[in-house]
PDB file of C-alpha atoms in Angstrom:
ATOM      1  CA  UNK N 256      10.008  23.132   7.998  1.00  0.00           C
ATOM      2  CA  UNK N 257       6.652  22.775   9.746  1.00  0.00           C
ATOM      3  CA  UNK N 258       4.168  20.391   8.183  1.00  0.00           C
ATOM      4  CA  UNK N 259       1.212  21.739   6.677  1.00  0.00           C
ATOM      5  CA  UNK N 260      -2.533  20.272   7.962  1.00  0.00           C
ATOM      6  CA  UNK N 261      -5.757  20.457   6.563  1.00  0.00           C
ATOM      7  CA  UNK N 262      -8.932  19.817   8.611  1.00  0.00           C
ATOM      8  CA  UNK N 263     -10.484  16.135   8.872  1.00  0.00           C
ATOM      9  CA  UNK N 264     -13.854  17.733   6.749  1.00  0.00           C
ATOM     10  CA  UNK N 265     -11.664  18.869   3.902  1.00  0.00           C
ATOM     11  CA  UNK N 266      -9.128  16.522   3.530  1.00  0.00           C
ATOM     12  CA  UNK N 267     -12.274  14.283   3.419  1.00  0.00           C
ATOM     13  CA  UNK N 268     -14.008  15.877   0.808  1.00  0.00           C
ATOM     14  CA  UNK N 269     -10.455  15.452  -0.981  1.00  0.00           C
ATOM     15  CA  UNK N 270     -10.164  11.905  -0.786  1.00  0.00           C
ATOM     16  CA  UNK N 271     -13.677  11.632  -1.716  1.00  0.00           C
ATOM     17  CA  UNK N 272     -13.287  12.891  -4.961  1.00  0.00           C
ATOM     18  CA  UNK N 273     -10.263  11.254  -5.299  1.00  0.00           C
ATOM     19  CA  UNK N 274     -11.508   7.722  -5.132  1.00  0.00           C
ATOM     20  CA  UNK N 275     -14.888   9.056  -7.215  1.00  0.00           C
ATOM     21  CA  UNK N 276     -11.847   9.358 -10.292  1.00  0.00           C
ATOM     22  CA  UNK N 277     -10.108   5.670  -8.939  1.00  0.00           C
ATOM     23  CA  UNK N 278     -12.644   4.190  -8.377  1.00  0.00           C
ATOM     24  CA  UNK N 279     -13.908   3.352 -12.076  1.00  0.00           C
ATOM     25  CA  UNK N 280     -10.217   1.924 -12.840  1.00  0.00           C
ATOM     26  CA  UNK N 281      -9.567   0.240  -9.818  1.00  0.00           C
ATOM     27  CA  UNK N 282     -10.883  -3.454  -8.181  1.00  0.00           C
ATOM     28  CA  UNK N 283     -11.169  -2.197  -5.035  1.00  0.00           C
ATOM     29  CA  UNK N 284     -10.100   1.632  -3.422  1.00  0.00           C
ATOM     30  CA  UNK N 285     -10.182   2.713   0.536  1.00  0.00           C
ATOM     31  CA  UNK N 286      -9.069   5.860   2.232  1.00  0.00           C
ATOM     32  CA  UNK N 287      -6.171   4.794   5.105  1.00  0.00           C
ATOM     33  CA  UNK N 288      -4.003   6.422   7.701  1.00  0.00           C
ATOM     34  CA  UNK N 289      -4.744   9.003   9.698  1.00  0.00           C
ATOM     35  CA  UNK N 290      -8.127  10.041   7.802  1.00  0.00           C
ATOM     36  CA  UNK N 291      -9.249   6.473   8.574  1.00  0.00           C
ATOM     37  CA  UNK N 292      -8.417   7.029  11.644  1.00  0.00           C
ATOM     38  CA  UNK N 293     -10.473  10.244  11.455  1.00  0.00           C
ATOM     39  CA  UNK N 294      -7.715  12.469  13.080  1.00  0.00           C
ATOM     40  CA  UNK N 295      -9.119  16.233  13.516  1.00  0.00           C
ATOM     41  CA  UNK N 296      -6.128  17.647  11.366  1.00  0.00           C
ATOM     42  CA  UNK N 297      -4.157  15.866   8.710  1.00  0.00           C
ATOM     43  CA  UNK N 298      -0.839  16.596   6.898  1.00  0.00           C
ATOM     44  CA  UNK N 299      -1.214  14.051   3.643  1.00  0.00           C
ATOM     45  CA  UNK N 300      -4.262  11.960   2.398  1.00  0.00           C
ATOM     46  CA  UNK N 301      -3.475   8.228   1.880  1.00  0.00           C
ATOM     47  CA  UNK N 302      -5.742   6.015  -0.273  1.00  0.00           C
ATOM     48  CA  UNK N 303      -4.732   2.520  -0.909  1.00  0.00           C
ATOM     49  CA  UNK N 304      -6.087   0.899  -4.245  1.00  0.00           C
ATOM     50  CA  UNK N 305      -5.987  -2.468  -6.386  1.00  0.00           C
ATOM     51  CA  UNK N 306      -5.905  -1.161 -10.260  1.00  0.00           C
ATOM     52  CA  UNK N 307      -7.331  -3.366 -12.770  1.00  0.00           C
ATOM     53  CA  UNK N 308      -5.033  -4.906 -15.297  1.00  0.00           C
ATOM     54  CA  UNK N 309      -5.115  -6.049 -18.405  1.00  0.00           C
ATOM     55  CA  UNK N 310      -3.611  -9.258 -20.187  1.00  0.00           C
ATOM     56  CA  UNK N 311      -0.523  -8.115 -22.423  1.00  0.00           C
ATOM     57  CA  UNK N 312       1.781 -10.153 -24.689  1.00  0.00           C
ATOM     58  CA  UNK N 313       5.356 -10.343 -22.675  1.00  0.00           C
ATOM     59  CA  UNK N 314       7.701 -11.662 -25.454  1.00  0.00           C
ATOM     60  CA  UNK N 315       6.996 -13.746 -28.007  1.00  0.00           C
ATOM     61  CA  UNK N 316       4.938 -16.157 -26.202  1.00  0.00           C
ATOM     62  CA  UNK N 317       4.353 -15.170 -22.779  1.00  0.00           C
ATOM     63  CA  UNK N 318       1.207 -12.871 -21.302  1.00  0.00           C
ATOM     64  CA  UNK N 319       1.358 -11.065 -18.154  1.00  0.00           C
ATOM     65  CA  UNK N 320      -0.808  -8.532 -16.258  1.00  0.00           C
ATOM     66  CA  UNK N 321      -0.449  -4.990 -16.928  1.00  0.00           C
ATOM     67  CA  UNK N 322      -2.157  -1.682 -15.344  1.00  0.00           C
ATOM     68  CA  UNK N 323      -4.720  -0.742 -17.239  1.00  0.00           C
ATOM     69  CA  UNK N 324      -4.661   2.595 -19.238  1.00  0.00           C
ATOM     70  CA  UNK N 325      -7.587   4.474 -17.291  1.00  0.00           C
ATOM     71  CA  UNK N 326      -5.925   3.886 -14.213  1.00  0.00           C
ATOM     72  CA  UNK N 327      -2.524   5.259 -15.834  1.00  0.00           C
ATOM     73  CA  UNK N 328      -4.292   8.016 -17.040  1.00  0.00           C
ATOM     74  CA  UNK N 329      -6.510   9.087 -13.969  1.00  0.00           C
ATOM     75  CA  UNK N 330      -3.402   8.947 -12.179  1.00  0.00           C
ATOM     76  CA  UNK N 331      -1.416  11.008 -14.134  1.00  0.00           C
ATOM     77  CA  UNK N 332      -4.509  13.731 -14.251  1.00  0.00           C
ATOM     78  CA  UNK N 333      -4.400  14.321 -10.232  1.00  0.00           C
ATOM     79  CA  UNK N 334      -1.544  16.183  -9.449  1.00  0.00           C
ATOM     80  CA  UNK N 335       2.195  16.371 -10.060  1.00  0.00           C
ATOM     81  CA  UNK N 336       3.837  13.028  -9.231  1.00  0.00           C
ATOM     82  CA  UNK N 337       6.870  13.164  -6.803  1.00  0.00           C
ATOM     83  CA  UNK N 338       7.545   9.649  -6.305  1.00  0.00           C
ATOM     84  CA  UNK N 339       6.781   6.295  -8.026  1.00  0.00           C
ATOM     85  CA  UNK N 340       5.101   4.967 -11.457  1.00  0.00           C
ATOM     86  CA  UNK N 341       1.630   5.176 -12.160  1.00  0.00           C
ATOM     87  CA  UNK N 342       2.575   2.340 -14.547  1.00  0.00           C
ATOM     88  CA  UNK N 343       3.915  -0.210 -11.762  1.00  0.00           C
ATOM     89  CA  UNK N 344       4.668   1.606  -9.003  1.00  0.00           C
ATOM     90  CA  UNK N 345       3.267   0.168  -5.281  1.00  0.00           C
ATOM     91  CA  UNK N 346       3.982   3.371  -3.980  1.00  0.00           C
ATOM     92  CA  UNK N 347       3.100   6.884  -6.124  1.00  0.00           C
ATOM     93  CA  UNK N 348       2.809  10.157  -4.028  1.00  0.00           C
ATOM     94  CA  UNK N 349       1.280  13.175  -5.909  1.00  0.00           C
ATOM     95  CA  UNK N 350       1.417  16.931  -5.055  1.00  0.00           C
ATOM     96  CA  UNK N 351      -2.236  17.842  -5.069  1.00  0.00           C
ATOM     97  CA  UNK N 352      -3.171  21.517  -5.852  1.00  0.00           C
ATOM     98  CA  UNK N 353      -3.160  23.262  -2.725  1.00  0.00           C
ATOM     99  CA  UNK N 354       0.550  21.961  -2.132  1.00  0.00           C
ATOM    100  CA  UNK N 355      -0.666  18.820   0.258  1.00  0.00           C
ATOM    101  CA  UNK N 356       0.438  15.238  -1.405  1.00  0.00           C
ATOM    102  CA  UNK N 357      -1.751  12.490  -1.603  1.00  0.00           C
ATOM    103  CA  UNK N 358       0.281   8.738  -0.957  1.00  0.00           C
ATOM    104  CA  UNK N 359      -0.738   6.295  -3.241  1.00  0.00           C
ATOM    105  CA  UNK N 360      -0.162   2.572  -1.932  1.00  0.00           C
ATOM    106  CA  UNK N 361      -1.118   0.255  -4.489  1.00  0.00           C
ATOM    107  CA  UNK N 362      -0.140  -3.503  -3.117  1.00  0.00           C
ATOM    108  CA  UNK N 363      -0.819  -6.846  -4.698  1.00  0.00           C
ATOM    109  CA  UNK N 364      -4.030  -8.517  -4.310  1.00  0.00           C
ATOM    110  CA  UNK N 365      -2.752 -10.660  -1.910  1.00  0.00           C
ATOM    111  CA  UNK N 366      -1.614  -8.073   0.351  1.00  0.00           C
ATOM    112  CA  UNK N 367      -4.203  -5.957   0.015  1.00  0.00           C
ATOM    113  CA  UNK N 368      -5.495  -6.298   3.566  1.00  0.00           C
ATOM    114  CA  UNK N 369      -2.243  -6.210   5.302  1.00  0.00           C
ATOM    115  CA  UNK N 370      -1.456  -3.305   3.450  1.00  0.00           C
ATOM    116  CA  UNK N 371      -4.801  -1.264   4.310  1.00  0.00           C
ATOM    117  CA  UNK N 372      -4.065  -2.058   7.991  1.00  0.00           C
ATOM    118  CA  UNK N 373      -0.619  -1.174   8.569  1.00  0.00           C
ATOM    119  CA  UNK N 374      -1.567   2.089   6.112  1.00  0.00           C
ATOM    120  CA  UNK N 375      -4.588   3.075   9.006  1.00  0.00           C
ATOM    121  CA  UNK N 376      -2.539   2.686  12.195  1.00  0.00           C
ATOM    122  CA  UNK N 377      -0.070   4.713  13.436  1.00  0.00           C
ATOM    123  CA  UNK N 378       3.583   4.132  12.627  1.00  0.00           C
ATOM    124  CA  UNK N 379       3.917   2.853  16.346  1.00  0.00           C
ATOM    125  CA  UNK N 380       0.744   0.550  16.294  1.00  0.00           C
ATOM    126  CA  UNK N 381       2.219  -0.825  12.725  1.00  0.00           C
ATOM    127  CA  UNK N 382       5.316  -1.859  13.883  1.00  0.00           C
ATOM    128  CA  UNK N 383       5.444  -2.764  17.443  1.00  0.00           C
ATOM    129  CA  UNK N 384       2.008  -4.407  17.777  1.00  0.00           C
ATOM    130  CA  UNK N 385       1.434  -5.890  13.922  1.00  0.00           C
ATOM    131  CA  UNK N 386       4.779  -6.297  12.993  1.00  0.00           C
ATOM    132  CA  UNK N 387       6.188  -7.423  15.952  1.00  0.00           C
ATOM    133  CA  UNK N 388       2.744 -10.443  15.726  1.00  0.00           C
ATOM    134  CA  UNK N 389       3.531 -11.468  12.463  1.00  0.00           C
ATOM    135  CA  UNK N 390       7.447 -11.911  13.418  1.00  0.00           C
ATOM    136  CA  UNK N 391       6.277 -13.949  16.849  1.00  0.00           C
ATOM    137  CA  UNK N 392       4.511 -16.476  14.107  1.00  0.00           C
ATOM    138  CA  UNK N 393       7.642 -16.498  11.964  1.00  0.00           C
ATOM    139  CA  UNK N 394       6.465 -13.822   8.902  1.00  0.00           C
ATOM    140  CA  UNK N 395       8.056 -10.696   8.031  1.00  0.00           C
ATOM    141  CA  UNK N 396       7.069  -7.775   5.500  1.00  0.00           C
ATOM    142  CA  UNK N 397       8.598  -7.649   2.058  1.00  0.00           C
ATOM    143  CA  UNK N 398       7.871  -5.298  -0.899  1.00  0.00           C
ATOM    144  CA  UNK N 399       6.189  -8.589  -2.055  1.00  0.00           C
ATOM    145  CA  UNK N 400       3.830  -8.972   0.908  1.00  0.00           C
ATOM    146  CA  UNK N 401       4.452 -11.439   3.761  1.00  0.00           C
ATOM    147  CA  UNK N 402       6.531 -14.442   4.064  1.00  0.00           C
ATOM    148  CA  UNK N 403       8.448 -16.593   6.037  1.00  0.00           C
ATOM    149  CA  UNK N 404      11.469 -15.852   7.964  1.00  0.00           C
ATOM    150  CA  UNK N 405      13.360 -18.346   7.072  1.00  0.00           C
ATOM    151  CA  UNK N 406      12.909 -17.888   3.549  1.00  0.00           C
ATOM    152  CA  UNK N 407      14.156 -14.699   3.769  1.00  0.00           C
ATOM    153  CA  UNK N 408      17.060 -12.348   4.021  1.00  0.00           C
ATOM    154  CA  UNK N 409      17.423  -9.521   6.625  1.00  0.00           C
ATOM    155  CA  UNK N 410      19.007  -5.831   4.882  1.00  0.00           C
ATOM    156  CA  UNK N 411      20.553  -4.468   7.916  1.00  0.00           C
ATOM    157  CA  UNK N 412      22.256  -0.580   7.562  1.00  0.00           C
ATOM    158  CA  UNK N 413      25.690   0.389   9.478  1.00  0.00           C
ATOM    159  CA  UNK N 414      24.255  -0.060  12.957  1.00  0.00           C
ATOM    160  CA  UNK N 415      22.810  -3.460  12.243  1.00  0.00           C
ATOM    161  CA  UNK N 416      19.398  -2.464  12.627  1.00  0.00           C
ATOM    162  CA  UNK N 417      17.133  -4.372   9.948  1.00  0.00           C
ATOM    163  CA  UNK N 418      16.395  -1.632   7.418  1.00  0.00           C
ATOM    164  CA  UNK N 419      13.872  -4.416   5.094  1.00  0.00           C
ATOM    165  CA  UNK N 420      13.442  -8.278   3.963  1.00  0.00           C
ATOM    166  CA  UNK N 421      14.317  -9.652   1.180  1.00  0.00           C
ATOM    167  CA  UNK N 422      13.311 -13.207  -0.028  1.00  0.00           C
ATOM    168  CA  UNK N 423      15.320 -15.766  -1.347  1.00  0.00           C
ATOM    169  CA  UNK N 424      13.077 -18.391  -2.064  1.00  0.00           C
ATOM    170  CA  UNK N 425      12.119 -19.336  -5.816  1.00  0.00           C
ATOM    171  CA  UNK N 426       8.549 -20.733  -4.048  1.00  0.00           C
ATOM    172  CA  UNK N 427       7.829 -18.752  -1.551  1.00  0.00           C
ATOM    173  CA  UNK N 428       5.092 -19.401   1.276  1.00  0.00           C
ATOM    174  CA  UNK N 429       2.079 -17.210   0.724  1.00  0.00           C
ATOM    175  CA  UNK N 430       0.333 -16.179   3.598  1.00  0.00           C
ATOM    176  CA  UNK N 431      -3.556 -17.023   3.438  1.00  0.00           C
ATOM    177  CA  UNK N 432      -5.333 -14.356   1.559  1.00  0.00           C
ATOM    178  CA  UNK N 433      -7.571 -12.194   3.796  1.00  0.00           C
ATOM    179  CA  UNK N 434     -11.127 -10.719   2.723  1.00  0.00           C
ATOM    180  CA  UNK N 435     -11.128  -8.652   5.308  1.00  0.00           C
ATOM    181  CA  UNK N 436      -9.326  -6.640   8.455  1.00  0.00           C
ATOM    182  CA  UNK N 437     -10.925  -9.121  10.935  1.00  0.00           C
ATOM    183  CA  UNK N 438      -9.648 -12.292   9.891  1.00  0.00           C
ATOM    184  CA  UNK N 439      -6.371 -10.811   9.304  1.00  0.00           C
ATOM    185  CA  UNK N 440      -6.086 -10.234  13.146  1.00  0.00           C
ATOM    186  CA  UNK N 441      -7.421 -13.554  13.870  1.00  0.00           C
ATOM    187  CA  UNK N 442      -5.103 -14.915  12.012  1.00  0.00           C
TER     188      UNK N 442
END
């Protein structure tokens, strides 16, 4: 099946309105990928996002930091959800009306940055120019964000082909946190 596009000036308009709704419920909210990019024609609209949370009691004593119910709800108002959890989800992709999906990444603060890069380039600029850097200086990309090689564990499928990281360590390395896209490719 052929994939549907909509022209750069209305998926636009789109993702406008979209973040206009996020935006209220959310730290921080960009449009990424090929929009970004500002392709002519585009077959989904991807907006990454940092939700604000709320303190909630985890067990008897504990607190941890939960979505709050704005963003839940906002979420759960634009469109039928294919994939993911508006409640903790880092990925959620939504059938808008007018049958094009809108993808959703919502990353930890710390990986916010990375995230909204490798989200605007192309799949090939993602992983053989970024990916490939951050593996010369001995990082790779988790579902938690960065962190080292060697405290991690490669997922490989039948061929042997790394399929994602996994790490192992109780303390992990962080990576430095970036404010913005420069100092990330300094870095």
């Amino acid at each position: 099946m052929k994939e549907q596009k909509m022209e750069r000036s209305e998926a636009y308009k789109i993702a406008k309105s979209l973040i206009v709704k996020l935006s209220p419920c959310c730290e921080r909210i960009e449009i990424s990928g090929s929009l970004r990019r500002k392709n002519p024609n585009v077959g989904d609209i991807e907006i990454i996002g940092l939700p604000k949370t709320i303190e909630a009691q985890d067990g008897f004593f504990d607190k941890k930091q939960v979505r709050n119910s704005e963003f839940i709800s906002a979420v759960n108002n634009i469109g039928k959800i294919i994939k993911g959890s508006p409640e903790n989800g880092r990925y959620i992709q939504i059938e808008l009306l007018g049958g094009f999906n809108l993808d959703l990444f919502l990353p930890q603060e710390i990986d916010y940055i990375r995230m909204l890069i490798i989200r605007t380039g192309s799949k090939n600029f993602s992983q053989n120019v970024i990916a490939n850097a951050w593996r010369r200086n001995g990082w790779c990309g988790t579902e938690d964000g960065l962190r080292l090689i060697d405290e991690c564990e490669a997922k490989n499928d039948k061929s042997g082909k790394i399929i994602k990281w996994i790490c192992i360590a109780d303390n992990p390395t962080l990576p430095p946190v970036f404010v913005n896209e420069k100092e990330f490719f300094d870095w």
